[in-house]
């Protein structure tokens, strides 16, 4: 199958975002993609600043997962599986969510579990890591900061996900000004987490990130497809683009796990438990 990881810029303008998503999905279809992963906050944009305090955060518009915006994306997707990020409305709460869908409708939703301080001003945390079954296989969803925590990806892999789509709005460092993107400490972590999570879980990892400037944040791009050995199969630069790779996911994962099968080799009785204590 062919996987496309997208780097693109999105703002508060939901209509403009929808038009951009439709154009990207059409381009991915021309390239033969079966799975298209777009960044976090594809509709409505992410935060404009990491400043914390009442009145400092401009929240994105909250959308209903069953609303007309995602129905329009589903219509554009048709036979493709598309993952994109939204600010999800549910009752009185907002969630930073990744949605997986195709022409039949929504296949799965993941609400970002791990919230950095500025996110807590806007979003409620999710509370689960649950893969979804899709036409391209069992797929896990993560959002942005979730990938910092090994337990998140490991839970998805342990529940049968061979593919993990990680949707990001990951900015350059706000405290260290690097002369080149590859010297930026946040760029280094962004790439390190992608490759490490793929290799330690022996899964195919698809990371899509925003690019460009939004408020005080400059997003890094660097979207990529990573194989189960931690090898980068395709990637974008810092600007808008699409990383495209064609592979047999099940075969690649089986080959990676043939000699060393990390999930089977675990010793959970020796690890910390959910309360942070252990044997």
CSV table of C-alpha atoms in Angstrom, one decimal:
chain,number,residue,atom,x,y,z
A,1,UNK,CA,0.0,0.0,0.0
A,2,UNK,CA,1.0,3.6,-0.4
A,3,UNK,CA,1.2,5.9,2.6
A,4,UNK,CA,1.3,9.8,2.4
A,5,UNK,CA,2.4,11.9,5.4
A,6,UNK,CA,1.5,15.6,4.8
A,7,UNK,CA,3.2,18.8,6.0
A,8,UNK,CA,0.9,21.8,5.6
A,9,UNK,CA,-0.1,25.0,7.3
A,10,UNK,CA,-3.6,25.5,8.8
A,11,UNK,CA,-5.2,28.5,10.5
A,12,UNK,CA,-8.5,29.4,12.2
A,13,UNK,CA,-10.2,29.6,8.8
A,14,UNK,CA,-12.1,26.3,8.7
A,15,UNK,CA,-13.5,26.9,5.2
A,16,UNK,CA,-9.9,27.5,3.9
A,17,UNK,CA,-8.7,24.4,5.8
A,18,UNK,CA,-11.4,22.3,4.2
A,19,UNK,CA,-10.5,23.4,0.7
A,20,UNK,CA,-6.8,22.7,1.5
A,21,UNK,CA,-7.6,19.2,2.8
A,22,UNK,CA,-9.7,18.5,-0.3
A,23,UNK,CA,-6.8,19.6,-2.5
A,24,UNK,CA,-4.3,17.5,-0.6
A,25,UNK,CA,-6.5,14.4,-0.7
A,26,UNK,CA,-6.9,14.8,-4.4
A,27,UNK,CA,-3.1,15.2,-4.9
A,28,UNK,CA,-2.5,12.1,-2.7
A,29,UNK,CA,-5.0,10.1,-4.8
A,30,UNK,CA,-3.1,11.1,-8.0
A,31,UNK,CA,0.0,9.8,-6.3
A,32,UNK,CA,-1.7,6.4,-5.6
A,33,UNK,CA,-2.1,6.8,-1.9
A,34,UNK,CA,-4.2,4.5,0.2
A,35,UNK,CA,-3.6,6.2,3.5
A,36,UNK,CA,-3.3,10.0,3.9
A,37,UNK,CA,-2.2,11.4,7.3
A,38,UNK,CA,-2.6,15.2,7.8
A,39,UNK,CA,-1.4,17.2,10.7
A,40,UNK,CA,-2.9,17.9,14.1
A,41,UNK,CA,-5.4,20.8,14.0
A,42,UNK,CA,-6.0,20.5,10.3
A,43,UNK,CA,-9.4,22.3,10.6
A,44,UNK,CA,-9.2,25.4,12.7
A,45,UNK,CA,-5.5,25.5,13.5
A,46,UNK,CA,-3.6,24.9,16.7
A,47,UNK,CA,-2.6,27.3,19.5
A,48,UNK,CA,-0.9,30.6,18.5
A,49,UNK,CA,1.2,30.7,21.7
A,50,UNK,CA,2.4,28.6,24.6
A,51,UNK,CA,1.8,31.5,27.1
A,52,UNK,CA,-0.2,30.3,30.0
A,53,UNK,CA,-2.7,32.4,31.9
A,54,UNK,CA,-6.3,33.6,31.7
A,55,UNK,CA,-7.1,35.3,28.4
A,56,UNK,CA,-3.7,34.4,26.7
A,57,UNK,CA,-5.0,31.5,24.5
A,58,UNK,CA,-7.0,32.0,21.4
A,59,UNK,CA,-9.0,28.7,21.2
A,60,UNK,CA,-9.6,27.0,17.9
A,61,UNK,CA,-13.2,26.6,16.7
A,62,UNK,CA,-14.8,23.4,18.1
A,63,UNK,CA,-16.3,21.0,15.6
A,64,UNK,CA,-18.7,18.0,16.0
A,65,UNK,CA,-17.2,14.8,14.8
A,66,UNK,CA,-20.6,14.0,13.2
A,67,UNK,CA,-20.9,17.5,11.8
A,68,UNK,CA,-20.8,18.8,8.2
A,69,UNK,CA,-17.1,19.6,8.1
A,70,UNK,CA,-16.0,16.0,8.6
A,71,UNK,CA,-18.8,14.8,6.3
A,72,UNK,CA,-17.2,16.9,3.6
A,73,UNK,CA,-13.8,15.4,4.3
A,74,UNK,CA,-15.3,11.9,4.1
A,75,UNK,CA,-16.9,12.8,0.7
A,76,UNK,CA,-13.5,13.9,-0.5
A,77,UNK,CA,-11.8,10.8,0.9
A,78,UNK,CA,-14.0,8.3,-0.9
A,79,UNK,CA,-11.9,5.1,-1.0
A,80,UNK,CA,-8.9,6.6,0.7
A,81,UNK,CA,-8.3,6.4,4.5
A,82,UNK,CA,-7.7,9.9,5.8
A,83,UNK,CA,-6.5,11.0,9.2
A,84,UNK,CA,-6.8,14.6,10.3
A,85,UNK,CA,-6.8,16.7,13.4
A,86,UNK,CA,-9.7,18.8,14.8
A,87,UNK,CA,-10.7,20.6,17.9
A,88,UNK,CA,-13.6,18.2,18.9
A,89,UNK,CA,-16.6,19.5,20.7
A,90,UNK,CA,-18.3,17.2,23.2
A,91,UNK,CA,-20.8,18.8,25.6
A,92,UNK,CA,-19.0,21.6,27.3
A,93,UNK,CA,-15.5,20.2,26.6
A,94,UNK,CA,-13.0,20.7,23.8
A,95,UNK,CA,-10.6,17.8,22.9
A,96,UNK,CA,-7.5,17.9,20.7
A,97,UNK,CA,-8.5,15.0,18.5
A,98,UNK,CA,-7.3,12.9,15.6
A,99,UNK,CA,-10.0,11.5,13.4
A,100,UNK,CA,-9.7,8.6,11.0
A,101,UNK,CA,-12.3,8.3,8.2
A,102,UNK,CA,-13.0,7.2,4.7
A,103,UNK,CA,-16.0,7.6,2.4
A,104,UNK,CA,-18.2,5.5,4.7
A,105,UNK,CA,-17.7,7.9,7.6
A,106,UNK,CA,-15.6,8.0,10.8
A,107,UNK,CA,-13.6,4.9,11.6
A,108,UNK,CA,-11.9,6.0,14.8
A,109,UNK,CA,-11.2,9.0,17.1
A,110,UNK,CA,-8.4,9.6,19.5
A,111,UNK,CA,-8.4,12.4,22.0
A,112,UNK,CA,-5.0,13.7,23.0
A,113,UNK,CA,-4.1,12.2,26.4
A,114,UNK,CA,-0.9,14.1,27.3
A,115,UNK,CA,-1.5,17.8,27.5
A,116,UNK,CA,1.3,20.3,28.0
A,117,UNK,CA,0.5,23.4,30.1
A,118,UNK,CA,-0.9,25.7,27.3
A,119,UNK,CA,-3.1,22.9,26.0
A,120,UNK,CA,-4.8,22.6,29.4
A,121,UNK,CA,-6.1,26.1,29.0
A,122,UNK,CA,-8.2,24.9,26.0
A,123,UNK,CA,-8.5,21.2,25.9
A,124,UNK,CA,-9.7,18.4,28.2
A,125,UNK,CA,-7.5,15.3,28.2
A,126,UNK,CA,-8.5,12.0,26.6
A,127,UNK,CA,-8.2,8.8,28.5
A,128,UNK,CA,-7.6,5.9,26.1
A,129,UNK,CA,-5.4,4.5,23.4
A,130,UNK,CA,-7.6,2.3,21.2
A,131,UNK,CA,-6.6,1.2,17.6
A,132,UNK,CA,-9.3,1.3,14.9
A,133,UNK,CA,-9.9,-1.2,12.2
A,134,UNK,CA,-9.6,0.3,8.7
A,135,UNK,CA,-9.4,-0.8,5.1
A,136,UNK,CA,-5.6,-0.4,5.3
A,137,UNK,CA,-5.3,-2.5,8.5
A,138,UNK,CA,-5.4,-2.0,12.3
A,139,UNK,CA,-4.3,1.6,12.9
A,140,UNK,CA,-3.4,3.5,16.0
A,141,UNK,CA,-3.8,7.3,16.4
A,142,UNK,CA,-1.8,9.6,18.5
A,143,UNK,CA,-1.7,13.4,18.8
A,144,UNK,CA,1.5,15.4,19.1
A,145,UNK,CA,2.8,15.3,22.7
A,146,UNK,CA,1.4,11.8,23.1
A,147,UNK,CA,4.5,10.4,21.3
A,148,UNK,CA,6.8,11.8,24.0
A,149,UNK,CA,5.5,9.0,26.2
A,150,UNK,CA,6.6,5.4,25.2
A,151,UNK,CA,3.6,3.9,26.9
A,152,UNK,CA,1.2,5.4,24.4
A,153,UNK,CA,2.7,3.8,21.3
A,154,UNK,CA,3.4,0.6,23.2
A,155,UNK,CA,-0.3,0.3,24.2
A,156,UNK,CA,-1.4,0.7,20.6
A,157,UNK,CA,1.1,-1.9,19.4
A,158,UNK,CA,0.2,-4.3,22.2
A,159,UNK,CA,-3.5,-4.0,21.0
A,160,UNK,CA,-2.6,-5.0,17.5
A,161,UNK,CA,-1.8,-1.8,15.6
A,162,UNK,CA,0.7,-2.4,12.8
A,163,UNK,CA,0.4,1.2,11.7
A,164,UNK,CA,0.5,4.3,14.0
A,165,UNK,CA,-0.5,7.7,12.6
A,166,UNK,CA,0.9,10.5,14.8
A,167,UNK,CA,-0.7,13.9,14.0
A,168,UNK,CA,1.3,16.9,15.1
A,169,UNK,CA,1.4,20.6,15.5
A,170,UNK,CA,5.0,20.5,16.7
A,171,UNK,CA,6.8,23.9,16.8
A,172,UNK,CA,10.4,24.9,16.8
A,173,UNK,CA,11.9,25.7,20.2
A,174,UNK,CA,10.5,28.9,21.7
A,175,UNK,CA,13.5,29.3,24.0
A,176,UNK,CA,16.5,28.3,21.8
A,177,UNK,CA,16.8,30.1,18.4
A,178,UNK,CA,18.7,27.8,16.1
A,179,UNK,CA,20.3,29.0,12.8
A,180,UNK,CA,19.1,25.9,11.0
A,181,UNK,CA,16.1,23.7,11.5
A,182,UNK,CA,18.2,20.6,11.9
A,183,UNK,CA,19.9,22.3,14.8
A,184,UNK,CA,16.7,23.1,16.6
A,185,UNK,CA,16.3,21.0,19.8
A,186,UNK,CA,12.6,20.5,19.2
A,187,UNK,CA,13.3,19.3,15.6
A,188,UNK,CA,15.8,16.8,17.1
A,189,UNK,CA,13.3,15.5,19.5
A,190,UNK,CA,10.5,15.3,16.9
A,191,UNK,CA,12.6,13.1,14.7
A,192,UNK,CA,14.0,11.0,17.5
A,193,UNK,CA,10.6,10.1,18.9
A,194,UNK,CA,9.3,9.1,15.5
A,195,UNK,CA,12.2,6.7,14.8
A,196,UNK,CA,12.4,5.4,18.4
A,197,UNK,CA,8.7,4.7,18.7
A,198,UNK,CA,8.7,2.8,15.3
A,199,UNK,CA,11.7,0.8,16.2
A,200,UNK,CA,10.9,-0.1,19.8
A,201,UNK,CA,7.4,-1.3,18.8
A,202,UNK,CA,8.3,-2.6,15.3
A,203,UNK,CA,5.5,-0.8,13.6
A,204,UNK,CA,5.1,1.5,10.6
A,205,UNK,CA,5.0,5.0,11.9
A,206,UNK,CA,3.4,7.9,9.9
A,207,UNK,CA,4.1,11.4,11.4
A,208,UNK,CA,2.4,14.4,9.9
A,209,UNK,CA,3.2,17.9,11.1
A,210,UNK,CA,2.1,21.5,10.5
A,211,UNK,CA,4.5,23.9,8.9
A,212,UNK,CA,4.7,27.7,8.7
A,213,UNK,CA,4.0,30.4,11.2
A,214,UNK,CA,0.9,30.7,13.4
A,215,UNK,CA,1.0,33.5,16.0
A,216,UNK,CA,4.2,33.1,18.0
A,217,UNK,CA,4.8,29.5,16.9
A,218,UNK,CA,6.8,28.3,13.9
A,219,UNK,CA,6.0,24.7,13.0
A,220,UNK,CA,8.7,22.4,11.9
A,221,UNK,CA,7.2,20.3,9.1
A,222,UNK,CA,9.5,17.3,8.7
A,223,UNK,CA,6.6,14.8,8.1
A,224,UNK,CA,7.7,11.3,7.5
A,225,UNK,CA,7.1,7.6,7.1
A,226,UNK,CA,9.2,5.4,9.3
A,227,UNK,CA,9.7,1.6,8.9
A,228,UNK,CA,9.5,-0.9,11.8
A,229,UNK,CA,13.3,-0.9,12.0
A,230,UNK,CA,13.4,2.9,12.6
A,231,UNK,CA,14.5,3.7,9.1
A,232,UNK,CA,13.0,6.8,7.5
A,233,UNK,CA,11.4,5.7,4.2
A,234,UNK,CA,10.2,9.2,3.1
A,235,UNK,CA,10.1,12.6,4.5
A,236,UNK,CA,9.4,16.3,3.8
A,237,UNK,CA,11.4,19.3,4.6
A,238,UNK,CA,10.4,22.3,6.7
A,239,UNK,CA,8.0,23.5,4.0
A,240,UNK,CA,4.6,22.2,2.8
A,241,UNK,CA,4.9,18.8,1.1
A,242,UNK,CA,4.0,15.1,1.1
A,243,UNK,CA,6.2,12.2,2.1
A,244,UNK,CA,5.1,9.1,0.1
A,245,UNK,CA,6.2,5.6,0.6
A,246,UNK,CA,4.9,2.3,-0.8
A,247,UNK,CA,5.3,-0.9,1.3
A,248,UNK,CA,3.6,-4.0,2.5
A,249,UNK,CA,2.9,-3.2,6.1
A,250,UNK,CA,2.2,-6.7,7.4
A,251,UNK,CA,5.3,-8.1,5.6
A,252,UNK,CA,7.6,-5.3,6.9
A,253,UNK,CA,6.4,-5.8,10.4
A,254,UNK,CA,6.7,-9.6,10.2
A,255,UNK,CA,10.3,-9.3,8.9
A,256,UNK,CA,11.2,-6.9,11.7
A,257,UNK,CA,9.8,-9.2,14.3
A,258,UNK,CA,11.2,-12.4,12.9
A,259,UNK,CA,14.4,-12.6,14.9
A,260,UNK,CA,13.7,-10.2,17.8
A,261,UNK,CA,10.0,-9.7,18.7
A,262,UNK,CA,10.0,-6.8,21.2
A,263,UNK,CA,6.4,-7.2,22.3
A,264,UNK,CA,6.9,-10.9,23.1
A,265,UNK,CA,10.2,-10.3,24.9
A,266,UNK,CA,8.8,-7.9,27.4
A,267,UNK,CA,9.0,-8.6,31.2
A,268,UNK,CA,6.0,-6.6,32.5
A,269,UNK,CA,6.3,-8.1,36.0
A,270,UNK,CA,9.5,-6.1,36.4
A,271,UNK,CA,8.1,-2.7,35.3
A,272,UNK,CA,6.4,0.2,37.1
A,273,UNK,CA,2.7,-0.1,37.4
A,274,UNK,CA,0.1,2.6,36.5
A,275,UNK,CA,0.7,4.3,39.9
A,276,UNK,CA,4.4,4.6,39.2
A,277,UNK,CA,5.4,1.9,41.7
A,278,UNK,CA,6.7,-1.5,40.9
A,279,UNK,CA,8.2,-4.7,42.3
